[in-house]
Coordinates of C-alpha atoms in Angstrom, one line a residue:
Chain L
M18 CA 0.0 0.0 0.0
S19 CA 1.4 3.4 -1.0
E20 CA 1.9 6.3 1.3
R21 CA 1.1 10.0 0.6
R22 CA 3.4 12.5 2.3
P23 CA 2.9 16.2 2.3
I24 CA 5.4 18.3 0.3
R25 CA 5.5 21.8 -1.1
L26 CA 5.7 23.1 -4.7
L27 CA 6.1 26.6 -6.0
D28 CA 3.1 28.0 -7.8
R29 CA 4.8 30.0 -10.6
S30 CA 1.8 32.3 -11.2
T31 CA 1.6 33.5 -7.6
G32 CA 5.1 32.8 -6.3
E33 CA 3.6 31.1 -3.3
L34 CA 4.4 27.6 -2.0
V35 CA 1.4 25.2 -2.2
N36 CA 0.7 21.9 -0.5
A37 CA 1.1 18.8 -2.6
F38 CA 1.7 15.1 -1.9
L39 CA 4.5 12.7 -2.7
I40 CA 3.2 9.2 -3.5
D41 CA 5.9 6.6 -2.7
E42 CA 4.4 3.8 -4.8
V43 CA 2.3 4.9 -7.7
S44 CA 0.2 2.1 -9.2
K45 CA 0.0 1.1 -12.8
E46 CA -3.6 2.4 -12.9
Q47 CA -2.5 5.7 -11.5
V48 CA 0.2 6.0 -14.2
F49 CA -2.3 5.2 -16.9
A50 CA -4.6 7.8 -15.5
A51 CA -1.8 10.4 -15.5
H52 CA -1.0 9.5 -19.1
G53 CA -4.6 10.0 -20.0
V54 CA -4.5 13.6 -18.8
W55 CA -0.9 14.4 -19.9
Q56 CA -1.1 13.1 -23.4
P57 CA -3.9 15.4 -24.8
Y58 CA -2.1 18.4 -23.3
R59 CA 1.2 17.3 -24.7
E60 CA -0.2 16.8 -28.2
K61 CA -1.9 20.1 -28.2
A62 CA 1.3 21.8 -27.0
L63 CA 3.3 20.1 -29.7
R64 CA 0.9 21.2 -32.4
R65 CA 1.3 24.8 -31.2
L66 CA 5.1 24.5 -31.2
R67 CA 5.0 23.2 -34.8
V68 CA 2.9 26.1 -35.9
Q69 CA 5.2 28.5 -34.1
K70 CA 8.3 26.7 -35.6
I71 CA 9.7 26.1 -32.1
S72 CA 11.7 22.9 -31.5
W73 CA 10.1 20.2 -29.5
P74 CA 11.5 18.9 -26.2
E75 CA 13.7 15.8 -26.6
H76 CA 11.4 13.6 -24.7
W77 CA 8.3 14.6 -26.6
H78 CA 7.6 11.0 -27.5
W79 CA 7.6 9.6 -23.9
D80 CA 4.5 7.4 -23.4
W81 CA 3.8 6.7 -19.7
S82 CA 1.2 4.1 -20.6
Q83 CA 4.0 2.0 -22.0
K84 CA 6.3 2.7 -19.1
A85 CA 3.5 1.7 -16.7
R86 CA 3.8 -1.9 -17.8
K87 CA 7.1 -2.1 -16.1
L88 CA 5.2 -2.0 -12.8
D89 CA 4.1 -5.6 -13.4
F90 CA 7.6 -6.4 -12.1
L91 CA 9.2 -6.1 -8.7
A92 CA 12.2 -4.6 -10.6
Y93 CA 10.5 -1.2 -10.9
R94 CA 9.0 1.4 -8.6
C95 CA 7.1 4.6 -9.6
I96 CA 7.0 7.6 -7.4
G97 CA 4.7 10.6 -8.1
V98 CA 3.9 14.1 -7.1
E99 CA 0.2 15.0 -6.8
H100 CA -1.6 18.3 -6.4
H101 CA -5.4 18.4 -6.1
D102 CA -5.7 14.8 -7.4
E103 CA -3.7 15.7 -10.5
M104 CA -0.3 14.0 -11.1
Q105 CA 2.3 16.7 -11.5
G106 CA 5.3 14.5 -12.0
L107 CA 6.4 10.9 -12.2
M108 CA 9.6 9.0 -11.7
M109 CA 10.4 5.4 -12.6
L110 CA 13.2 3.7 -10.6
S111 CA 14.9 0.4 -11.2
T112 CA 14.8 -1.5 -7.9
I113 CA 17.5 -3.8 -9.2
H114 CA 20.7 -2.2 -7.9
R115 CA 23.3 -1.0 -10.4
Q116 CA 27.0 -0.8 -9.5
S117 CA 28.4 2.7 -8.9
R118 CA 31.1 3.8 -11.3
W119 CA 32.0 6.8 -9.2
R120 CA 35.7 6.9 -8.2
G121 CA 35.9 5.7 -4.6
H122 CA 32.4 4.1 -4.8
E123 CA 33.1 1.6 -7.5
G124 CA 30.8 -1.5 -7.3
K125 CA 28.6 -0.1 -4.5
P126 CA 24.9 -0.6 -5.0
T127 CA 23.2 2.3 -6.6
I128 CA 19.6 3.1 -7.5
Y129 CA 19.1 3.9 -11.2
I130 CA 16.5 6.4 -12.3
E131 CA 14.9 5.2 -15.6
Y132 CA 12.6 8.1 -16.3
I133 CA 11.7 11.3 -14.5
E134 CA 9.2 13.9 -15.9
S135 CA 7.1 16.7 -14.8
A136 CA 3.5 17.0 -16.2
P137 CA 3.6 18.8 -19.6
W138 CA 1.9 22.0 -18.1
N139 CA 4.8 22.4 -15.8
L140 CA 7.5 22.3 -18.5
A141 CA 8.8 25.5 -20.0
A142 CA 9.5 23.6 -23.2
L143 CA 5.8 22.8 -23.6
A144 CA 3.7 25.3 -21.6
E145 CA 3.4 29.0 -22.3
S146 CA 3.0 29.6 -18.6
P147 CA 4.4 26.7 -16.6
K148 CA 2.3 26.0 -13.5
F149 CA 4.4 24.5 -10.8
A150 CA 8.2 24.4 -10.1
G151 CA 10.2 22.1 -7.8
I152 CA 8.8 18.8 -9.0
G153 CA 12.0 17.4 -10.3
T154 CA 13.8 18.4 -7.1
R155 CA 11.1 16.8 -4.9
L156 CA 11.3 13.6 -7.0
L157 CA 15.1 13.5 -6.8
E158 CA 14.8 13.9 -3.0
A159 CA 12.4 11.0 -2.9
A160 CA 14.8 8.9 -5.0
V161 CA 17.6 9.6 -2.5
E162 CA 15.2 8.5 0.3
F163 CA 14.4 5.3 -1.5
S164 CA 18.1 4.7 -2.1
V165 CA 18.7 5.0 1.6
Q166 CA 15.7 2.6 2.4
E167 CA 17.2 0.1 -0.1
G168 CA 20.6 0.2 1.6
C169 CA 22.2 2.1 -1.2
A170 CA 23.1 5.0 1.1
G171 CA 21.5 7.7 -1.1
R172 CA 23.5 6.8 -4.2
L173 CA 21.7 7.5 -7.5
A174 CA 22.5 7.2 -11.2
L175 CA 20.8 8.2 -14.4
H176 CA 21.4 9.0 -18.1
S177 CA 20.3 12.5 -19.0
L178 CA 18.9 13.9 -22.2
P179 CA 21.1 16.8 -23.4
Q180 CA 18.3 19.4 -22.6
S181 CA 18.2 18.2 -19.0
E182 CA 21.9 18.1 -18.2
T183 CA 21.9 21.6 -16.7
F184 CA 19.3 20.5 -14.2
Y185 CA 21.2 17.4 -13.2
R186 CA 24.5 19.2 -12.9
R187 CA 23.0 21.1 -10.0
Y188 CA 22.7 17.9 -8.0
M189 CA 24.8 15.2 -9.6
T190 CA 28.2 14.7 -11.1
E191 CA 29.1 13.4 -14.5
T192 CA 31.2 10.3 -14.0
A193 CA 34.2 9.4 -16.2
V194 CA 32.9 5.9 -16.9
D195 CA 29.5 5.2 -18.5
P196 CA 28.3 1.7 -17.9
V197 CA 26.5 1.9 -21.3
S198 CA 29.4 2.2 -23.7
D199 CA 27.4 3.3 -26.8
S200 CA 25.0 5.7 -25.1
F201 CA 24.6 9.2 -26.5
L202 CA 23.3 10.4 -23.2
T203 CA 25.4 11.8 -20.4
Y204 CA 25.8 9.5 -17.3
F205 CA 25.4 11.1 -13.9
E206 CA 25.8 9.8 -10.4
M207 CA 25.0 11.2 -7.0
T208 CA 26.7 10.0 -3.8
A209 CA 25.2 10.0 -0.3
D210 CA 27.4 12.8 0.8
Q211 CA 26.5 15.2 -1.8
A212 CA 22.8 14.5 -2.1
P213 CA 20.6 16.5 0.4
T214 CA 23.2 18.7 2.1
I215 CA 24.6 20.2 -1.1
R216 CA 21.1 21.1 -2.3
R217 CA 20.3 22.8 1.0
L218 CA 23.6 24.7 1.0
A219 CA 23.0 25.8 -2.6
D220 CA 19.5 27.0 -1.7
V221 CA 20.5 28.8 1.4
L222 CA 23.6 30.4 -0.1
R223 CA 22.2 30.9 -3.6
L224 CA 25.3 29.3 -5.0
P225 CA 25.6 26.7 -7.8
A226 CA 25.4 23.2 -6.4
S227 CA 28.2 22.1 -8.7
Q228 CA 30.7 24.6 -7.2
L229 CA 29.6 23.7 -3.7
L230 CA 30.4 20.1 -4.6
V231 CA 34.0 20.9 -5.3
L232 CA 34.2 23.1 -2.2
S233 CA 32.6 20.4 0.0
G234 CA 35.3 18.0 -0.8
N235 CA 33.4 15.5 -2.9
V236 CA 35.7 16.3 -5.8
S237 CA 38.7 18.0 -4.2
A238 CA 38.7 20.9 -1.8
P239 CA 41.0 23.7 -2.9
N240 CA 41.4 24.9 0.6
E241 CA 41.6 23.0 3.9
K242 CA 39.7 25.7 5.7
V243 CA 36.8 25.7 3.3
H244 CA 36.6 21.9 3.4
K245 CA 36.6 21.9 7.2
A246 CA 33.9 24.6 7.5
A247 CA 31.8 22.9 4.9
V248 CA 32.0 19.6 6.6
Q249 CA 31.2 21.1 10.0
F250 CA 28.2 22.9 8.6
A251 CA 26.9 19.9 6.7
A252 CA 27.2 17.7 9.8
R253 CA 25.1 20.1 11.9
I254 CA 22.4 21.3 9.5
H255 CA 19.2 19.4 9.4
E256 CA 16.6 21.7 8.0
A257 CA 17.9 24.8 6.3
E258 CA 14.8 26.8 7.0
K259 CA 14.9 26.3 10.8
L260 CA 18.5 26.9 11.9
N261 CA 19.2 26.8 15.6
P262 CA 22.0 29.1 17.0
E263 CA 24.7 26.5 16.6
Q264 CA 23.7 25.8 13.0
A265 CA 23.4 29.5 12.2
K266 CA 26.9 30.0 13.5
A267 CA 28.2 27.1 11.4
L268 CA 26.5 28.7 8.4
R269 CA 28.1 32.0 9.1
D270 CA 31.5 30.4 9.4
F271 CA 31.0 28.5 6.2
V272 CA 30.0 31.7 4.3
Q273 CA 33.0 33.5 5.8
A274 CA 35.3 30.7 4.6
L275 CA 33.7 30.8 1.2
M276 CA 34.2 34.6 1.0
E277 CA 37.8 34.3 2.0
A278 CA 38.4 31.6 -0.6
A279 CA 36.8 33.6 -3.4
Chain Z
M6 CA 5.3 1.6 2.6
T7 CA 4.4 -1.8 1.3
D8 CA 2.9 -4.2 3.8
R9 CA 5.5 -6.8 4.8
K10 CA 5.3 -10.4 5.9
T11 CA 7.9 -12.5 7.7
M12 CA 9.1 -15.9 6.7
T13 CA 11.7 -18.4 7.9
L14 CA 14.3 -19.6 5.5
N15 CA 16.1 -22.9 5.6
L16 CA 19.5 -22.6 3.9
T17 CA 22.4 -25.0 3.7
K18 CA 25.7 -23.9 5.2
A19 CA 27.1 -23.2 1.8
E20 CA 24.1 -21.2 0.8
M21 CA 24.3 -19.2 4.0
K22 CA 28.0 -18.6 3.4
A23 CA 27.2 -17.3 -0.1
L24 CA 24.5 -15.1 1.3
D25 CA 26.8 -13.7 4.0
S26 CA 29.5 -13.1 1.5
L27 CA 27.3 -11.2 -0.9
A28 CA 25.8 -9.1 2.0
Q29 CA 29.3 -8.2 3.1
Q30 CA 30.5 -7.5 -0.4
K31 CA 27.6 -5.3 -1.2
D32 CA 27.2 -3.8 2.3
L33 CA 23.5 -4.8 2.2
T34 CA 21.4 -6.8 4.6
K35 CA 20.7 -10.5 3.8
T36 CA 17.1 -9.6 3.3
A37 CA 18.1 -6.9 0.8
I38 CA 20.2 -9.5 -1.1
L39 CA 17.4 -12.0 -1.3
R40 CA 15.0 -9.2 -2.4
Q41 CA 17.4 -8.3 -5.2
A42 CA 17.6 -11.9 -6.3
L43 CA 13.8 -12.2 -6.4
R44 CA 13.4 -9.0 -8.4
L45 CA 15.9 -10.1 -10.9
Y46 CA 14.6 -13.7 -11.1
Q47 CA 11.1 -12.5 -11.8
L48 CA 12.2 -10.1 -14.5
V49 CA 14.4 -12.7 -16.2
E50 CA 11.7 -15.4 -16.1
V51 CA 9.2 -13.1 -17.8
R52 CA 11.6 -11.9 -20.4
L53 CA 12.7 -15.5 -21.2
A54 CA 9.0 -16.5 -21.4
E55 CA 8.5 -13.7 -24.0
G56 CA 11.3 -15.2 -26.1
G57 CA 14.2 -13.1 -24.9
K58 CA 17.7 -14.4 -24.2
L59 CA 20.1 -13.5 -21.4
F60 CA 23.7 -12.8 -22.3
F61 CA 26.8 -11.6 -20.5
E62 CA 29.0 -9.4 -22.6
H63 CA 32.6 -8.6 -21.8
E64 CA 32.9 -4.9 -21.3
H65 CA 36.0 -4.5 -23.4
K66 CA 36.3 -7.6 -25.6
K67 CA 32.6 -7.5 -26.5
E68 CA 32.4 -11.3 -26.3
K69 CA 29.0 -12.6 -25.5
A70 CA 28.2 -15.7 -23.5
E71 CA 24.6 -16.9 -23.3
L72 CA 23.4 -17.6 -19.8
M73 CA 21.1 -20.6 -19.5
V74 CA 18.1 -20.1 -17.3
L75 CA 15.8 -23.1 -16.9

Protein backbone atom coordinates (compact mmCIF):
# COMPACT_ATOMS: atom_id res chain seq x y z
CA MET A 1 0.00 0.00 0.00
CA SER A 2 1.43 3.35 -0.99
CA GLU A 3 1.90 6.31 1.33
CA ARG A 4 1.13 9.96 0.63
CA ARG A 5 3.43 12.46 2.27
CA PRO A 6 2.89 16.24 2.26
CA ILE A 7 5.42 18.29 0.30
CA ARG A 8 5.49 21.84 -1.10
CA LEU A 9 5.67 23.07 -4.67
CA LEU A 10 6.12 26.57 -6.01
CA ASP A 11 3.11 28.00 -7.83
CA ARG A 12 4.80 30.01 -10.56
CA SER A 13 1.79 32.28 -11.15
CA THR A 14 1.58 33.53 -7.55
CA GLY A 15 5.12 32.84 -6.34
CA GLU A 16 3.57 31.08 -3.33
CA LEU A 17 4.35 27.63 -1.97
CA VAL A 18 1.41 25.25 -2.23
CA ASN A 19 0.70 21.94 -0.54
CA ALA A 20 1.08 18.78 -2.60
CA PHE A 21 1.69 15.09 -1.94
CA LEU A 22 4.50 12.70 -2.67
CA ILE A 23 3.20 9.20 -3.47
CA ASP A 24 5.88 6.65 -2.68
CA GLU A 25 4.44 3.82 -4.78
CA VAL A 26 2.31 4.88 -7.75
CA SER A 27 0.22 2.06 -9.17
CA LYS A 28 0.03 1.07 -12.83
CA GLU A 29 -3.55 2.35 -12.91
CA GLN A 30 -2.48 5.74 -11.53
CA VAL A 31 0.22 6.01 -14.22
CA PHE A 32 -2.33 5.16 -16.93
CA ALA A 33 -4.64 7.83 -15.51
CA ALA A 34 -1.85 10.42 -15.50
CA HIS A 35 -0.97 9.54 -19.09
CA GLY A 36 -4.63 10.01 -20.03
CA VAL A 37 -4.49 13.60 -18.78
CA TRP A 38 -0.93 14.42 -19.86
CA GLN A 39 -1.10 13.12 -23.42
CA PRO A 40 -3.86 15.39 -24.81
CA TYR A 41 -2.13 18.41 -23.25
CA ARG A 42 1.22 17.30 -24.71
CA GLU A 43 -0.23 16.76 -28.20
CA LYS A 44 -1.93 20.14 -28.19
CA ALA A 45 1.29 21.83 -27.02
CA LEU A 46 3.34 20.06 -29.72
CA ARG A 47 0.90 21.24 -32.41
CA ARG A 48 1.31 24.80 -31.16
CA LEU A 49 5.12 24.50 -31.20
CA ARG A 50 5.00 23.16 -34.77
CA VAL A 51 2.92 26.12 -35.93
CA GLN A 52 5.23 28.54 -34.12
CA LYS A 53 8.27 26.70 -35.55
CA ILE A 54 9.71 26.12 -32.07
CA SER A 55 11.74 22.95 -31.50
CA TRP A 56 10.15 20.15 -29.49
CA PRO A 57 11.52 18.89 -26.17
CA GLU A 58 13.73 15.82 -26.60
CA HIS A 59 11.38 13.59 -24.65
CA TRP A 60 8.26 14.61 -26.60
CA HIS A 61 7.58 10.97 -27.48
CA TRP A 62 7.58 9.58 -23.93
CA ASP A 63 4.54 7.42 -23.36
CA TRP A 64 3.85 6.65 -19.71
CA SER A 65 1.15 4.13 -20.63
CA GLN A 66 4.00 1.99 -22.03
CA LYS A 67 6.32 2.69 -19.12
CA ALA A 68 3.51 1.74 -16.70
CA ARG A 69 3.78 -1.88 -17.84
CA LYS A 70 7.13 -2.12 -16.06
CA LEU A 71 5.17 -1.97 -12.81
CA ASP A 72 4.10 -5.57 -13.36
CA PHE A 73 7.59 -6.39 -12.13
CA LEU A 74 9.17 -6.07 -8.70
CA ALA A 75 12.15 -4.63 -10.56
CA TYR A 76 10.52 -1.20 -10.90
CA ARG A 77 9.00 1.40 -8.62
CA CYS A 78 7.15 4.55 -9.61
CA ILE A 79 7.03 7.63 -7.38
CA GLY A 80 4.74 10.58 -8.09
CA VAL A 81 3.89 14.12 -7.06
CA GLU A 82 0.21 14.96 -6.84
CA HIS A 83 -1.59 18.27 -6.40
CA HIS A 84 -5.37 18.41 -6.08
CA ASP A 85 -5.71 14.83 -7.37
CA GLU A 86 -3.71 15.70 -10.48
CA MET A 87 -0.34 14.04 -11.12
CA GLN A 88 2.32 16.74 -11.47
CA GLY A 89 5.33 14.51 -11.98
CA LEU A 90 6.39 10.88 -12.24
CA MET A 91 9.64 9.03 -11.73
CA MET A 92 10.38 5.40 -12.62
CA LEU A 93 13.15 3.74 -10.64
CA SER A 94 14.88 0.42 -11.20
CA THR A 95 14.83 -1.50 -7.92
CA ILE A 96 17.54 -3.85 -9.17
CA HIS A 97 20.66 -2.16 -7.92
CA ARG A 98 23.30 -0.96 -10.38
CA GLN A 99 26.98 -0.77 -9.55
CA SER A 100 28.40 2.67 -8.94
CA ARG A 101 31.13 3.83 -11.35
CA TRP A 102 32.03 6.80 -9.19
CA ARG A 103 35.69 6.93 -8.16
CA GLY A 104 35.91 5.68 -4.60
CA HIS A 105 32.43 4.14 -4.76
CA GLU A 106 33.06 1.58 -7.51
CA GLY A 107 30.83 -1.48 -7.26
CA LYS A 108 28.63 -0.08 -4.49
CA PRO A 109 24.88 -0.62 -4.97
CA THR A 110 23.15 2.33 -6.60
CA ILE A 111 19.56 3.12 -7.52
CA TYR A 112 19.10 3.90 -11.20
CA ILE A 113 16.47 6.42 -12.32
CA GLU A 114 14.93 5.16 -15.55
CA TYR A 115 12.64 8.11 -16.27
CA ILE A 116 11.67 11.31 -14.55
CA GLU A 117 9.24 13.86 -15.95
CA SER A 118 7.06 16.74 -14.85
CA ALA A 119 3.53 17.03 -16.18
CA PRO A 120 3.58 18.84 -19.55
CA TRP A 121 1.87 21.96 -18.13
CA ASN A 122 4.85 22.39 -15.76
CA LEU A 123 7.47 22.30 -18.52
CA ALA A 124 8.80 25.52 -19.97
CA ALA A 125 9.48 23.64 -23.21
CA LEU A 126 5.76 22.85 -23.62
CA ALA A 127 3.68 25.27 -21.60
CA GLU A 128 3.43 28.99 -22.32
CA SER A 129 3.04 29.63 -18.59
CA PRO A 130 4.37 26.66 -16.60
CA LYS A 131 2.25 26.00 -13.53
CA PHE A 132 4.43 24.51 -10.76
CA ALA A 133 8.18 24.45 -10.07
CA GLY A 134 10.17 22.13 -7.82
CA ILE A 135 8.76 18.84 -9.01
CA GLY A 136 12.03 17.42 -10.34
CA THR A 137 13.83 18.36 -7.14
CA ARG A 138 11.14 16.80 -4.93
CA LEU A 139 11.32 13.61 -7.00
CA LEU A 140 15.13 13.50 -6.75
CA GLU A 141 14.85 13.89 -2.98
CA ALA A 142 12.38 10.98 -2.94
CA ALA A 143 14.85 8.93 -4.99
CA VAL A 144 17.59 9.64 -2.45
CA GLU A 145 15.25 8.53 0.32
CA PHE A 146 14.37 5.35 -1.55
CA SER A 147 18.07 4.69 -2.12
CA VAL A 148 18.67 4.97 1.63
CA GLN A 149 15.74 2.61 2.38
CA GLU A 150 17.23 0.13 -0.08
CA GLY A 151 20.61 0.16 1.63
CA CYS A 152 22.22 2.13 -1.21
CA ALA A 153 23.12 5.04 1.11
CA GLY A 154 21.53 7.69 -1.12
CA ARG A 155 23.50 6.77 -4.22
CA LEU A 156 21.69 7.50 -7.51
CA ALA A 157 22.51 7.20 -11.19
CA LEU A 158 20.81 8.22 -14.43
CA HIS A 159 21.36 9.01 -18.07
CA SER A 160 20.31 12.53 -18.96
CA LEU A 161 18.93 13.89 -22.18
CA PRO A 162 21.08 16.81 -23.39
CA GLN A 163 18.34 19.35 -22.60
CA SER A 164 18.20 18.19 -18.97
CA GLU A 165 21.92 18.15 -18.24
CA THR A 166 21.92 21.64 -16.71
CA PHE A 167 19.31 20.55 -14.18
CA TYR A 168 21.15 17.37 -13.16
CA ARG A 169 24.49 19.17 -12.90
CA ARG A 170 22.98 21.12 -10.03
CA TYR A 171 22.69 17.94 -7.98
CA MET A 172 24.76 15.20 -9.56
CA THR A 173 28.16 14.70 -11.13
CA GLU A 174 29.09 13.37 -14.53
CA THR A 175 31.22 10.26 -14.05
CA ALA A 176 34.17 9.37 -16.21
CA VAL A 177 32.91 5.86 -16.91
CA ASP A 178 29.50 5.25 -18.46
CA PRO A 179 28.26 1.66 -17.94
CA VAL A 180 26.48 1.90 -21.30
CA SER A 181 29.39 2.21 -23.70
CA ASP A 182 27.41 3.27 -26.78
CA SER A 183 24.99 5.67 -25.07
CA PHE A 184 24.64 9.15 -26.54
CA LEU A 185 23.30 10.38 -23.21
CA THR A 186 25.39 11.77 -20.37
CA TYR A 187 25.77 9.50 -17.35
CA PHE A 188 25.42 11.09 -13.92
CA GLU A 189 25.79 9.76 -10.41
CA MET A 190 25.03 11.21 -6.99
CA THR A 191 26.65 10.02 -3.79
CA ALA A 192 25.17 9.97 -0.35
CA ASP A 193 27.43 12.77 0.84
CA GLN A 194 26.48 15.23 -1.83
CA ALA A 195 22.77 14.53 -2.05
CA PRO A 196 20.61 16.51 0.39
CA THR A 197 23.22 18.66 2.05
CA ILE A 198 24.56 20.18 -1.13
CA ARG A 199 21.09 21.11 -2.32
CA ARG A 200 20.29 22.78 1.00
CA LEU A 201 23.55 24.65 1.00
CA ALA A 202 23.01 25.77 -2.59
CA ASP A 203 19.51 26.97 -1.75
CA VAL A 204 20.53 28.82 1.41
CA LEU A 205 23.63 30.41 -0.06
CA ARG A 206 22.16 30.88 -3.55
CA LEU A 207 25.27 29.31 -5.04
CA PRO A 208 25.57 26.73 -7.85
CA ALA A 209 25.45 23.22 -6.40
CA SER A 210 28.23 22.06 -8.74
CA GLN A 211 30.69 24.58 -7.24
CA LEU A 212 29.62 23.66 -3.73
CA LEU A 213 30.38 20.06 -4.59
CA VAL A 214 33.97 20.94 -5.26
CA LEU A 215 34.16 23.07 -2.15
CA SER A 216 32.60 20.39 0.04
CA GLY A 217 35.35 17.96 -0.79
CA ASN A 218 33.42 15.48 -2.92
CA VAL A 219 35.68 16.31 -5.80
CA SER A 220 38.67 17.99 -4.21
CA ALA A 221 38.70 20.90 -1.82
CA PRO A 222 40.98 23.70 -2.94
CA ASN A 223 41.44 24.91 0.58
CA GLU A 224 41.57 22.99 3.86
CA LYS A 225 39.71 25.71 5.75
CA VAL A 226 36.83 25.69 3.27
CA HIS A 227 36.65 21.93 3.43
CA LYS A 228 36.59 21.91 7.23
CA ALA A 229 33.92 24.62 7.45
CA ALA A 230 31.75 22.88 4.86
CA VAL A 231 31.97 19.55 6.63
CA GLN A 232 31.20 21.10 10.00
CA PHE A 233 28.19 22.90 8.59
CA ALA A 234 26.94 19.86 6.70
CA ALA A 235 27.17 17.72 9.81
CA ARG A 236 25.07 20.12 11.85
CA ILE A 237 22.42 21.29 9.47
CA HIS A 238 19.18 19.37 9.41
CA GLU A 239 16.59 21.71 7.99
CA ALA A 240 17.91 24.83 6.32
CA GLU A 241 14.76 26.83 7.00
CA LYS A 242 14.94 26.32 10.78
CA LEU A 243 18.49 26.90 11.91
CA ASN A 244 19.24 26.83 15.61
CA PRO A 245 21.97 29.15 16.96
CA GLU A 246 24.68 26.50 16.58
CA GLN A 247 23.67 25.78 12.97
CA ALA A 248 23.39 29.48 12.20
CA LYS A 249 26.94 29.99 13.49
CA ALA A 250 28.17 27.07 11.39
CA LEU A 251 26.50 28.67 8.37
CA ARG A 252 28.12 32.04 9.06
CA ASP A 253 31.52 30.36 9.44
CA PHE A 254 31.00 28.53 6.18
CA VAL A 255 29.98 31.68 4.32
CA GLN A 256 32.98 33.49 5.78
CA ALA A 257 35.28 30.68 4.62
CA LEU A 258 33.72 30.83 1.17
CA MET A 259 34.21 34.57 0.98
CA GLU A 260 37.84 34.29 2.05
CA ALA A 261 38.43 31.61 -0.57
CA ALA A 262 36.81 33.63 -3.35
CA MET B 1 5.26 1.64 2.63
CA THR B 2 4.40 -1.79 1.31
CA ASP B 3 2.92 -4.24 3.84
CA ARG B 4 5.49 -6.83 4.81
CA LYS B 5 5.30 -10.45 5.87
CA THR B 6 7.92 -12.47 7.65
CA MET B 7 9.09 -15.94 6.69
CA THR B 8 11.69 -18.39 7.95
CA LEU B 9 14.27 -19.55 5.45
CA ASN B 10 16.12 -22.87 5.59
CA LEU B 11 19.50 -22.63 3.89
CA THR B 12 22.44 -25.01 3.75
CA LYS B 13 25.73 -23.92 5.24
CA ALA B 14 27.11 -23.23 1.76
CA GLU B 15 24.07 -21.20 0.78
CA MET B 16 24.26 -19.17 3.97
CA LYS B 17 27.97 -18.62 3.39
CA ALA B 18 27.24 -17.30 -0.10
CA LEU B 19 24.50 -15.06 1.26
CA ASP B 20 26.77 -13.73 4.02
CA SER B 21 29.52 -13.11 1.51
CA LEU B 22 27.25 -11.19 -0.89
CA ALA B 23 25.80 -9.14 1.97
CA GLN B 24 29.28 -8.21 3.14
CA GLN B 25 30.54 -7.49 -0.36
CA LYS B 26 27.59 -5.26 -1.22
CA ASP B 27 27.22 -3.77 2.25
CA LEU B 28 23.55 -4.80 2.22
CA THR B 29 21.42 -6.85 4.61
CA LYS B 30 20.75 -10.49 3.79
CA THR B 31 17.08 -9.59 3.30
CA ALA B 32 18.11 -6.93 0.76
CA ILE B 33 20.24 -9.47 -1.12
CA LEU B 34 17.36 -11.96 -1.32
CA ARG B 35 15.00 -9.17 -2.38
CA GLN B 36 17.40 -8.28 -5.20
CA ALA B 37 17.57 -11.92 -6.28
CA LEU B 38 13.78 -12.19 -6.38
CA ARG B 39 13.36 -8.99 -8.40
CA LEU B 40 15.94 -10.12 -10.91
CA TYR B 41 14.62 -13.68 -11.14
CA GLN B 42 11.05 -12.52 -11.77
CA LEU B 43 12.18 -10.10 -14.50
CA VAL B 44 14.40 -12.70 -16.18
CA GLU B 45 11.70 -15.37 -16.10
CA VAL B 46 9.16 -13.12 -17.81
CA ARG B 47 11.65 -11.90 -20.43
CA LEU B 48 12.66 -15.50 -21.22
CA ALA B 49 9.01 -16.54 -21.45
CA GLU B 50 8.54 -13.74 -23.99
CA GLY B 51 11.32 -15.25 -26.13
CA GLY B 52 14.23 -13.15 -24.86
CA LYS B 53 17.74 -14.41 -24.23
CA LEU B 54 20.08 -13.50 -21.41
CA PHE B 55 23.70 -12.75 -22.29
CA PHE B 56 26.80 -11.62 -20.50
CA GLU B 57 28.96 -9.36 -22.62
CA HIS B 58 32.58 -8.64 -21.77
CA GLU B 59 32.88 -4.89 -21.32
CA HIS B 60 36.02 -4.51 -23.44
CA LYS B 61 36.28 -7.63 -25.61
CA LYS B 62 32.55 -7.50 -26.48
CA GLU B 63 32.43 -11.29 -26.33
CA LYS B 64 28.99 -12.61 -25.55
CA ALA B 65 28.16 -15.69 -23.50
CA GLU B 66 24.59 -16.89 -23.26
CA LEU B 67 23.36 -17.60 -19.76
CA MET B 68 21.11 -20.62 -19.55
CA VAL B 69 18.13 -20.11 -17.28
CA LEU B 70 15.78 -23.05 -16.88
